[in-house]
XYZ file of C-alpha atoms in Angstrom:
672
model
C -0.300 0.109 -0.007
C 3.133 2.323 0.787
C 4.635 1.727 -2.607
C 1.236 2.622 -4.059
C 0.876 5.893 -2.607
C 4.629 6.659 -3.070
C 3.755 5.809 -6.953
C 0.957 8.090 -7.277
C 3.007 10.629 -5.711
C 5.496 10.432 -8.535
C 2.648 10.292 -11.273
C 1.338 13.118 -10.084
C 4.493 15.283 -9.805
C 5.466 14.282 -13.501
C 2.046 15.480 -14.277
C 2.160 18.492 -12.275
C 5.893 19.358 -14.478
C 4.520 18.597 -17.711
C 1.708 21.408 -17.162
C 4.368 23.875 -16.246
C 7.096 23.164 -19.133
C 6.197 24.396 -22.665
C 8.790 24.563 -25.309
C 9.131 26.963 -28.719
C 11.826 25.648 -31.605
C 12.249 27.365 -35.288
C 10.850 24.081 -36.805
C 8.376 23.463 -34.087
C 4.508 24.041 -35.092
C 1.726 26.357 -33.630
C -0.785 24.150 -33.982
C 1.073 21.445 -31.460
C 0.491 21.453 -27.339
C 4.481 22.751 -26.711
C 4.498 20.740 -24.074
C 7.626 18.226 -25.326
C 10.240 19.278 -27.316
C 8.523 16.960 -30.297
C 5.854 19.051 -30.110
C 7.019 22.217 -29.224
C 5.676 25.695 -30.545
C 7.056 27.808 -33.041
C 6.485 31.360 -32.400
C 6.378 34.269 -29.800
C 3.183 35.015 -31.258
C 1.962 31.860 -30.069
C 3.482 32.273 -26.883
C 1.415 35.484 -26.504
C -1.610 33.924 -27.425
C -1.517 31.191 -24.808
C -0.134 33.783 -22.135
C -3.788 33.719 -20.315
C -3.834 29.637 -20.230
C 0.059 29.558 -19.457
C -0.143 28.663 -15.514
C 1.972 30.793 -12.941
C 4.923 28.931 -12.271
C 5.426 27.525 -15.690
C 8.983 27.121 -17.579
C 8.806 28.309 -21.232
C 12.488 27.064 -22.407
C 13.670 28.632 -26.493
C 15.291 25.679 -28.406
C 19.395 26.651 -28.414
C 20.833 28.245 -31.747
C 17.234 29.048 -32.744
C 16.264 32.885 -33.952
C 12.495 33.864 -33.527
C 11.459 37.305 -34.542
C 8.805 39.917 -32.957
C 7.828 40.672 -29.272
C 7.157 38.432 -26.399
C 5.000 40.300 -23.880
C 4.603 38.752 -20.452
C 2.066 39.316 -18.206
C 1.926 35.938 -15.942
C 3.344 35.727 -12.456
C 6.128 33.254 -11.515
C 7.016 32.512 -15.467
C 10.498 31.588 -16.269
C 12.051 32.222 -19.402
C 15.276 30.107 -20.623
C 17.192 27.966 -23.160
C 17.026 24.085 -23.748
C 19.007 21.807 -25.607
C 22.967 22.927 -26.856
C 24.660 25.483 -28.849
C 24.486 29.111 -28.574
C 21.438 31.523 -26.835
C 18.370 31.492 -28.559
C 17.962 34.860 -30.064
C 15.037 36.827 -29.782
C 14.887 39.970 -32.680
C 13.071 42.947 -33.522
C 14.369 42.672 -36.660
C 12.212 43.045 -40.288
C 13.061 42.357 -43.879
C 13.263 45.370 -45.857
C 11.433 44.231 -49.509
C 11.101 46.001 -52.514
C 13.714 47.016 -55.321
C 17.057 48.976 -55.348
C 16.671 51.319 -58.094
C 19.356 54.006 -59.139
C 19.460 57.354 -57.471
C 22.325 58.541 -59.313
C 25.938 57.042 -60.529
C 26.903 55.127 -56.492
C 23.933 55.476 -54.728
C 20.654 53.383 -54.495
C 16.584 54.324 -53.454
C 14.462 52.365 -52.125
C 10.969 53.109 -51.527
C 9.229 51.952 -48.056
C 5.348 50.360 -48.359
C 4.870 52.601 -45.138
C 6.748 55.500 -43.905
C 8.138 55.079 -40.293
C 9.336 58.286 -38.282
C 12.803 56.731 -38.473
C 15.013 54.034 -38.757
C 17.430 52.737 -36.056
C 19.591 51.119 -38.428
C 20.387 49.655 -41.771
C 21.663 45.541 -41.338
C 23.343 44.576 -44.790
C 23.402 40.587 -45.381
C 23.666 40.954 -41.256
C 26.296 43.661 -41.064
C 25.316 47.051 -39.788
C 26.144 49.596 -42.387
C 27.091 53.516 -41.281
C 24.599 56.583 -40.988
C 26.379 58.948 -43.416
C 26.888 62.092 -42.506
C 28.713 65.550 -44.022
C 31.170 66.861 -43.104
C 32.864 63.192 -41.986
C 34.625 62.070 -38.631
C 37.574 62.384 -40.114
C 37.048 66.343 -41.683
C 38.616 68.912 -39.719
C 37.173 69.587 -36.071
C 35.785 65.746 -36.620
C 33.035 66.753 -38.384
C 31.512 69.420 -37.426
C 30.485 73.373 -38.461
C 30.246 75.828 -36.226
C 27.608 78.233 -35.873
C 27.623 81.601 -34.835
C 23.989 81.792 -33.080
C 21.066 79.380 -32.746
C 18.324 81.763 -32.005
C 14.579 80.339 -32.042
C 14.147 77.781 -34.585
C 17.089 79.387 -36.790
C 20.660 78.893 -37.237
C 23.385 80.838 -38.696
C 26.726 80.105 -39.573
C 28.459 82.872 -41.531
C 31.562 80.636 -42.319
C 29.270 78.139 -44.403
C 30.052 78.495 -47.917
C 28.117 75.361 -49.414
C 26.122 76.091 -52.169
C 23.809 73.074 -51.625
C 20.193 73.226 -50.816
C 19.580 71.231 -47.581
C 15.987 71.557 -47.138
C 14.772 68.234 -46.448
C 17.959 67.086 -44.647
C 18.437 66.604 -40.959
C 21.217 68.212 -38.861
C 22.417 67.047 -35.669
C 23.101 70.060 -33.148
C 25.094 70.553 -30.216
C 22.552 72.686 -27.948
C 24.765 72.723 -24.757
C 27.889 70.500 -24.211
C 26.093 68.133 -22.960
C 22.969 68.121 -25.219
C 22.570 67.002 -29.194
C 19.414 67.137 -30.739
C 18.008 66.542 -34.190
C 15.798 68.720 -36.501
C 14.629 69.395 -39.853
C 15.687 72.033 -42.103
C 12.627 73.484 -43.451
C 14.251 76.569 -45.438
C 17.520 77.678 -45.979
C 18.620 80.840 -47.338
C 21.914 82.376 -47.507
C 23.889 81.285 -44.279
C 20.729 80.469 -42.372
C 19.038 77.529 -41.905
C 15.389 77.296 -40.559
C 14.904 74.302 -38.314
C 12.047 72.064 -37.263
C 10.971 71.446 -34.344
C 12.214 74.521 -32.282
C 13.773 72.914 -29.507
C 16.859 75.217 -27.427
C 17.625 76.597 -24.675
C 17.884 80.834 -25.575
C 20.463 81.852 -27.561
C 23.308 79.773 -28.105
C 26.806 80.489 -29.941
C 29.978 79.009 -31.426
C 28.606 75.435 -31.252
C 28.492 72.173 -33.670
C 26.270 70.489 -35.920
C 26.513 68.613 -39.423
C 24.386 66.934 -41.830
C 22.488 63.611 -41.825
C 19.276 61.653 -43.490
C 20.575 63.025 -47.038
C 21.381 61.638 -50.239
C 23.503 64.557 -50.405
C 25.863 63.494 -47.453
C 27.179 59.419 -49.412
C 30.150 59.913 -49.886
C 31.467 56.652 -49.103
C 30.639 52.343 -49.330
C 27.926 51.284 -46.665
C 26.792 55.128 -46.077
C 23.097 54.953 -46.038
C 20.828 57.675 -44.861
C 16.496 57.965 -44.462
C 14.269 60.583 -45.898
C 11.318 60.337 -43.734
C 9.155 62.725 -45.630
C 9.496 60.291 -48.379
C 9.672 57.103 -46.646
C 13.246 56.304 -48.963
C 16.472 54.874 -47.977
C 19.480 55.521 -49.970
C 22.860 53.631 -50.225
C 26.138 54.557 -51.237
C 27.119 51.310 -52.819
C 29.262 49.925 -55.779
C 27.395 46.414 -55.897
C 23.895 46.332 -56.557
C 22.069 46.221 -53.635
C 19.195 44.198 -55.025
C 21.563 40.656 -54.815
C 21.391 41.669 -50.771
C 19.169 40.472 -48.284
C 18.481 44.225 -45.862
C 16.660 44.673 -42.364
C 16.118 47.050 -39.968
C 14.985 47.563 -36.166
C 11.067 47.336 -36.061
C 10.181 45.904 -32.907
C 9.616 48.516 -30.313
C 10.408 46.148 -27.247
C 11.333 42.413 -28.114
C 10.301 41.262 -24.248
C 7.886 43.166 -22.352
C 7.404 42.360 -18.891
C 4.350 44.334 -17.393
C 1.916 44.019 -14.386
C 3.727 40.822 -12.562
C 5.862 39.836 -10.293
C 8.789 37.033 -10.125
C 9.526 36.445 -13.840
C 13.260 35.181 -14.706
C 15.077 35.783 -17.731
C 17.904 33.864 -18.531
C 20.352 32.168 -21.338
C 18.294 34.306 -23.928
C 19.912 37.097 -26.832
C 17.996 39.608 -27.426
C 19.244 41.933 -30.895
C 17.845 45.016 -33.119
C 14.723 46.484 -30.873
C 14.198 49.860 -32.418
C 13.405 51.305 -28.656
C 13.692 49.038 -25.775
C 15.438 45.141 -26.291
C 13.518 44.947 -22.420
C 10.656 46.678 -20.608
C 9.831 46.224 -17.606
C 7.063 48.404 -16.383
C 4.383 47.615 -13.395
C 6.027 44.566 -12.260
C 8.595 43.338 -9.036
C 11.232 40.852 -8.515
C 12.029 40.344 -12.123
C 15.476 38.459 -12.542
C 17.968 39.082 -15.493
C 20.528 37.046 -15.703
C 23.271 36.009 -18.774
C 21.437 37.957 -21.596
C 23.053 39.022 -24.686
C 21.700 42.211 -25.196
C 23.535 43.790 -28.628
C 22.373 46.201 -31.678
C 19.948 47.858 -29.967
C 17.920 51.623 -31.652
C 17.650 52.585 -28.077
C 17.669 51.192 -24.651
C 19.037 47.537 -23.552
C 16.708 47.427 -20.675
C 14.372 50.033 -19.464
C 12.808 49.499 -15.695
C 9.950 51.344 -14.946
C 7.875 51.587 -11.731
C 9.296 48.425 -11.008
C 11.529 47.437 -7.397
C 13.461 44.725 -6.417
C 14.719 43.729 -10.154
C 18.030 41.911 -10.655
C 20.053 42.689 -14.040
C 23.571 40.489 -13.813
C 25.876 38.696 -15.828
C 24.701 39.722 -19.210
C 26.609 41.479 -22.049
C 25.032 45.220 -23.644
C 27.411 46.263 -26.816
C 26.459 48.844 -28.990
C 23.467 50.416 -28.111
C 22.450 53.735 -29.952
C 20.654 55.245 -26.852
C 21.342 53.648 -23.329
C 22.422 50.881 -21.698
C 20.491 50.021 -18.714
C 18.152 52.585 -17.342
C 15.590 52.806 -14.489
C 13.575 56.060 -14.599
C 10.143 56.985 -12.918
C 10.350 60.203 -13.429
C 11.683 62.058 -9.703
C 8.993 59.094 -8.213
C 11.838 56.563 -7.444
C 9.432 53.697 -7.541
C 11.884 51.543 -8.902
C 13.787 51.486 -5.386
C 15.851 48.195 -4.055
C 17.699 47.216 -7.810
C 20.788 44.752 -7.854
C 22.807 45.527 -11.183
C 26.376 43.617 -11.106
C 28.415 41.977 -13.326
C 27.336 43.038 -16.597
C 29.691 44.034 -19.510
C 28.658 47.008 -21.334
C 30.247 48.778 -24.160
C 29.924 50.834 -27.457
C 26.907 52.565 -26.220
C 25.332 55.646 -27.759
C 28.766 56.126 -30.046
C 26.889 56.174 -33.287
C 26.440 59.536 -34.841
C 23.314 61.164 -34.799
C 21.442 57.415 -34.877
C 19.313 58.172 -31.544
C 15.761 59.658 -30.819
C 15.064 62.540 -28.704
C 14.272 60.602 -25.852
C 14.996 61.639 -22.288
C 18.046 63.433 -22.072
C 18.592 62.380 -18.793
C 19.617 59.042 -19.849
C 21.346 59.621 -23.221
C 24.229 57.512 -24.325
C 24.822 56.587 -20.494
C 25.527 53.060 -20.174
C 23.941 53.122 -16.582
C 21.505 55.287 -15.251
C 19.325 54.603 -12.111
C 16.910 57.285 -10.966
C 15.989 55.156 -7.664
C 17.033 54.573 -4.007
C 18.622 52.169 -2.228
C 20.009 50.169 -5.077
C 23.309 48.044 -5.781
C 25.488 48.905 -8.965
C 28.782 46.790 -8.426
C 31.667 44.655 -10.172
C 30.237 46.026 -14.069
C 32.852 46.749 -16.656
C 31.517 49.666 -18.351
C 33.994 50.685 -22.237
C 33.424 53.148 -24.460
C 29.638 55.692 -23.859
C 29.036 58.408 -25.670
C 28.139 60.401 -22.273
C 28.221 59.482 -18.844
C 29.405 55.769 -17.497
C 26.914 55.793 -14.352
C 24.365 58.105 -13.988
C 23.372 57.856 -10.494
C 19.980 60.204 -8.979
C 18.900 58.525 -6.075
C 19.588 58.085 -2.060
C 21.317 55.089 -0.183
C 23.270 54.178 -3.376
C 26.032 51.776 -3.127
C 28.068 51.889 -6.518
C 30.608 49.475 -6.020
C 33.778 48.119 -7.867
C 32.751 49.144 -11.281
C 35.728 49.941 -14.290
C 34.802 52.771 -15.859
C 36.803 52.986 -19.032
C 36.077 56.128 -22.011
C 33.158 58.188 -21.675
C 32.041 61.635 -22.992
C 33.161 59.887 -26.810
C 30.054 61.889 -28.509
C 28.543 64.347 -25.366
C 30.790 66.499 -22.583
C 30.710 67.743 -19.582
C 29.515 64.557 -18.048
C 31.991 61.930 -16.549
C 32.704 58.218 -15.521
C 30.443 58.430 -12.459
C 27.686 61.514 -11.655
C 25.417 61.930 -8.593
C 23.041 64.950 -9.223
C 21.303 65.661 -5.544
C 19.143 68.282 -7.650
C 17.802 66.081 -9.805
C 16.770 63.254 -6.995
C 17.906 63.037 -3.282
C 21.521 61.154 -2.952
C 21.557 61.146 0.840
C 23.697 58.246 1.487
C 24.854 57.347 -1.671
C 28.184 55.630 -1.045
C 30.824 55.199 -4.255
C 33.887 52.674 -3.469
C 36.500 50.725 -5.003
C 35.344 51.947 -8.520
C 38.439 52.400 -11.299
C 37.268 55.251 -13.441
C 39.721 56.519 -16.265
C 40.320 57.524 -19.462
C 37.903 60.335 -19.610
C 38.629 62.737 -22.784
C 35.652 64.468 -24.036
C 34.144 65.441 -26.832
C 35.526 68.819 -27.866
C 34.925 68.559 -31.312
C 31.593 70.783 -31.929
C 31.356 72.019 -27.911
C 32.323 75.689 -26.578
C 35.606 77.022 -26.885
C 38.164 78.507 -24.289
C 40.107 81.095 -25.353
C 39.760 80.277 -29.267
C 40.547 76.411 -28.619
C 38.182 73.449 -28.477
C 38.103 72.659 -24.821
C 36.931 69.309 -22.884
C 34.775 69.264 -19.702
C 34.927 65.460 -18.582
C 35.430 64.333 -15.546
C 36.318 60.997 -13.191
C 33.668 61.192 -10.592
C 31.233 63.952 -10.445
C 29.489 65.899 -7.525
C 26.762 68.030 -9.428
C 24.233 70.685 -7.356
C 22.629 69.858 -4.480
C 23.957 66.810 -3.565
C 24.533 66.153 0.211
C 25.323 63.418 2.175
C 27.671 61.151 -0.363
C 30.656 59.678 0.577
C 33.776 58.826 -2.539
C 36.041 56.599 -1.026
C 39.136 54.057 -1.911
C 38.766 54.752 -5.912
C 41.006 55.190 -8.157
C 40.889 57.579 -10.949
C 43.090 58.502 -13.725
C 43.812 59.785 -17.243
C 40.879 62.411 -17.322
C 41.274 65.370 -19.580
C 39.316 67.725 -17.078
C 38.506 66.983 -13.131
C 39.439 63.819 -11.290
C 37.055 64.140 -9.096
C 34.684 67.679 -9.344
C 32.860 68.615 -5.670
C 30.152 71.369 -7.389
C 27.549 73.622 -6.462
C 25.791 76.468 -8.484
C 24.363 79.836 -7.298
C 22.329 79.081 -3.906
C 22.607 75.665 -4.148
C 24.818 73.834 -0.979
C 26.738 70.627 -1.885
C 26.980 69.610 1.695
C 28.259 66.732 4.042
C 30.282 64.981 1.426
C 33.350 62.954 2.119
C 35.634 62.359 -0.057
C 38.507 59.909 1.430
C 41.079 57.688 0.296
C 41.237 58.113 -3.598
C 44.091 57.602 -5.767
C 43.667 60.332 -8.097
C 46.309 60.668 -11.621
C 47.534 62.354 -14.233
C 44.204 64.482 -14.463
C 44.186 68.373 -15.564
C 43.148 69.095 -12.458
C 42.748 66.466 -10.188
C 40.619 67.814 -7.518
C 37.929 70.770 -7.694
C 35.814 72.173 -4.647
C 33.863 74.740 -7.239
C 30.979 76.630 -5.837
C 28.755 79.908 -7.113
C 27.002 80.516 -4.033
C 25.562 84.035 -3.463
C 22.970 84.000 -0.401
C 23.887 80.748 1.390
C 26.063 80.552 4.277
C 28.071 77.251 5.056
C 28.680 75.824 1.217
C 30.590 73.093 1.754
C 29.249 72.855 5.461
C 30.410 69.293 6.714
C 32.657 68.004 3.899
C 35.690 66.067 4.618
C 38.853 65.508 1.976
C 41.363 62.980 3.945
C 43.714 60.760 3.409
C 43.486 60.518 -0.480
C 47.081 60.484 -2.979
C 47.525 62.675 -5.766
C 50.298 62.589 -8.313
C 50.108 65.860 -10.075
C 52.381 64.701 -12.851
C 50.935 67.129 -16.063
C 52.252 65.306 -18.782
C 51.343 63.887 -22.195
C 49.794 60.390 -22.075
C 48.522 58.257 -24.973
C 44.666 57.275 -24.921
C 45.525 53.702 -24.531
C 42.512 52.457 -22.918
C 40.120 49.501 -24.441
C 37.958 52.015 -26.571
C 40.246 53.729 -28.316
C 43.904 53.554 -29.017
C 44.053 56.519 -31.703
C 44.063 59.475 -29.904
C 46.003 61.865 -27.726
C 45.178 64.035 -25.062
C 47.997 66.754 -23.429
C 47.188 67.393 -19.856
C 46.659 71.267 -19.524
C 49.141 72.901 -16.641
C 46.344 73.037 -14.833
C 46.612 73.542 -10.593
C 46.415 69.865 -8.911
C 44.195 71.009 -6.304
C 41.614 73.615 -6.714
C 39.527 75.701 -4.522
C 36.937 77.998 -5.250
C 34.067 80.017 -4.258
C 32.014 83.223 -5.022
C 32.912 83.699 -1.606
C 36.505 82.895 0.077
C 35.293 82.305 3.706
C 32.866 79.835 2.722
C 35.181 77.751 1.474
C 36.455 77.509 5.018
C 33.170 75.469 6.216
C 35.035 72.602 4.765
C 35.366 70.106 8.524
C 38.316 68.163 7.863
C 41.264 68.664 5.318
C 43.520 66.246 6.576
C 46.598 63.476 5.888
C 46.345 63.773 2.162
C 49.769 63.280 0.214
C 50.169 65.314 -3.209
C 53.044 64.267 -5.074
C 54.743 66.908 -7.389
C 57.327 67.954 -9.345
C 59.334 71.720 -8.997
C 58.076 72.995 -11.860
C 54.675 72.498 -10.529
C 55.143 73.320 -7.321
C 53.401 75.323 -5.928
C 50.462 73.737 -7.308
C 47.435 74.360 -5.263
C 44.648 77.063 -6.461
C 42.712 79.366 -3.976
C 40.678 81.690 -4.893
C 41.997 82.155 -8.681
C 45.853 82.518 -6.704
C 48.156 80.271 -6.580
C 49.696 79.114 -3.000
C 51.555 76.398 -1.282
C 50.461 73.065 0.958
C 51.376 74.976 4.185
C 49.536 78.225 3.246
C 46.295 75.770 2.595
C 46.505 74.457 5.828
C 46.728 77.333 7.896
C 43.449 79.028 5.667
C 41.887 75.740 6.405
C 43.248 74.749 10.155
C 43.861 71.288 8.299
C 46.427 69.128 9.690
C 49.028 66.540 8.257
C 48.879 66.664 4.796
C 52.652 66.464 2.301
C 54.376 67.328 -0.523
C 56.382 65.160 -1.736
C 58.300 66.527 -4.394
C 59.761 64.506 -7.388
C 62.781 65.346 -9.691
C 60.814 65.746 -13.715
C 62.498 62.487 -14.500
C 60.903 60.382 -11.519
C 57.895 62.033 -11.895
C 57.472 61.908 -15.977
C 58.206 58.353 -15.393
C 55.236 57.081 -12.960
C 53.232 54.295 -13.946
C 49.988 53.622 -12.322
C 49.115 49.843 -11.965
C 45.945 48.317 -11.391
C 43.462 45.355 -10.536
C 40.192 45.852 -12.134
C 39.480 42.174 -11.717
C 37.511 40.206 -8.842
C 40.606 38.575 -7.989
C 44.205 39.006 -6.990
C 46.184 40.014 -9.657
C 49.798 39.211 -9.662
C 51.786 42.259 -11.786
C 54.985 41.659 -13.626
C 56.939 45.052 -13.274
C 59.775 45.393 -16.173
C 62.793 43.337 -16.157
C 66.015 44.820 -14.596
C 64.557 47.371 -12.846
C 63.663 48.540 -9.301
C 60.714 50.708 -8.505
C 59.145 52.427 -5.085
C 56.215 53.811 -4.043
C 56.200 57.359 -3.055
C 56.715 55.844 0.551
C 59.804 54.338 -0.193
C 58.811 51.006 -0.007
C 60.904 49.116 -3.615
C 59.269 46.378 -5.649
C 60.864 44.209 -8.587
C 60.129 41.231 -10.560
C 56.155 41.046 -9.686
C 53.600 43.078 -7.251
C 50.666 41.688 -6.534
C 47.198 43.779 -6.144
C 43.848 42.852 -4.669
C 40.703 43.158 -6.274
C 40.041 46.996 -7.402
C 43.461 48.046 -5.710
C 46.109 50.481 -7.536
C 49.683 51.729 -6.984
C 51.662 54.156 -8.685
C 55.519 53.230 -9.001
C 58.887 55.569 -10.055
C 61.798 54.294 -11.032
C 64.235 53.058 -8.284
């Protein structure tokens, strides 16, 4: 009898499991029940049709190596999406094949008329390869392919130097409005040196910024370049070969996976590509878990989270997104709290010429943008973004052990890690043990300083109205503007922030306290600056990052530490300035600026009533040979030092042969 009951329980369990497991494969059939690999469904649309009938707690498995087109809409609680079988991840793709005949527009350019007229195209793919959006001037032209206008007022852009007689009516222009924003406009009229643009979207009178033309056959000069005329619904392609022999596709599905109004959903081991807006959209849900995904070649955002707390995004690859990587944005409501974003590899975000829509500028070209409270962002690798690496708008965030290499490639005045208390309270946020490097900015098309292009890229940027943020034990290196920028604006305070134990190496200005305070006392109240190590090298370095190896940048002769405020006394609000070490050379000493006057460390200590700070002066030869070694991995790293040489740190400790570095630590050595 006991054996009988055991058998019944076993049979019930098997039956229960079969009711909770469904399969989808490219050679399946939507006429089948989907309950076994041999009776698998075929399409995402079939899954959507069956969603109401699929029980909560079910698993839907897609066959590895297969490709599925369209959109998956998840509206069921406790649903798991994964892969079965061997091979590459199954791929969900948002592309549609472009059908129609290419006809000759001129000798080198073909034209294809679409049956429908989309407002925008987020990419053109030829035989699986993304083509390049054409522009004029090209990026290799002077000023990296920007014209520079004298005035942009209302809807009129004036460029008195513009001598081109081409009729640009119907084309689009990508226009820098300020350092950190760029918009696309349609040219509706043109006369003399003026362009009349639509829509009228700007900050008032703007002067001496950059622009270039796109989306006209007149910009196409090179093999594989394309343009799209939204008014005509026509695609143009510059090519030497007949495009009718090839297969063309474009992103057309807005959201490839959409999770809405549900809880405890898991998505893992899937590749998601070519969405026109969002590869994954999570809305009004909670406890959604995304793991081991490949999110690639998106026309907009890889993962967009809105009003959805307790979500996890981990161990995923996010590459080649036109707009942003991971975004949580509740429009200042911060409903999407308690998120975990960890162990993701994020690369090439927002670095494709004008391939963007006019979405929120808050997250444009960011690797990660979080407008949420109580989140953890850790162990992510972010390489090559058009604007900011991590943009943090929330309280009680932990931003820890992220490696960020190469930011501000397309827009300027941002940085590797950016916090703004004016947009959302930042109290309780901790930025610790990150490595941020190679932020060189986008001077082309940006403002000029003393008649020359000027960049404003930062390592760690604490912006207006920020309070209660701790920045500790980070490595900040090779930054074209400020290593750490602690800033307030008119009538704003930046208070109770702690900057402790950071290693700052080879930046134009290693640290800037900057306030324009008019009506507030205690501008930097509660601020501390302690135990930081600053290497004031002021030398030319190669742009030797993972993102780009073809650019050189010269560090200007700026002070390593600058303290500036409209009212000098308000700098005295700094609670503690102690136990910092500044390593410099006779050429750079004194290297501290107080209210636009160069002073010595002793004078600074006297002004701030500080103590325990030190300045170590090296020879020019010693300082020029200083090398930064760091470990951006998760395990102890053994660094091989150049053979037959001995090195020392600033404290005089000797190193040779090999040196061990703990995860997310670093050391600067000079030749002994």
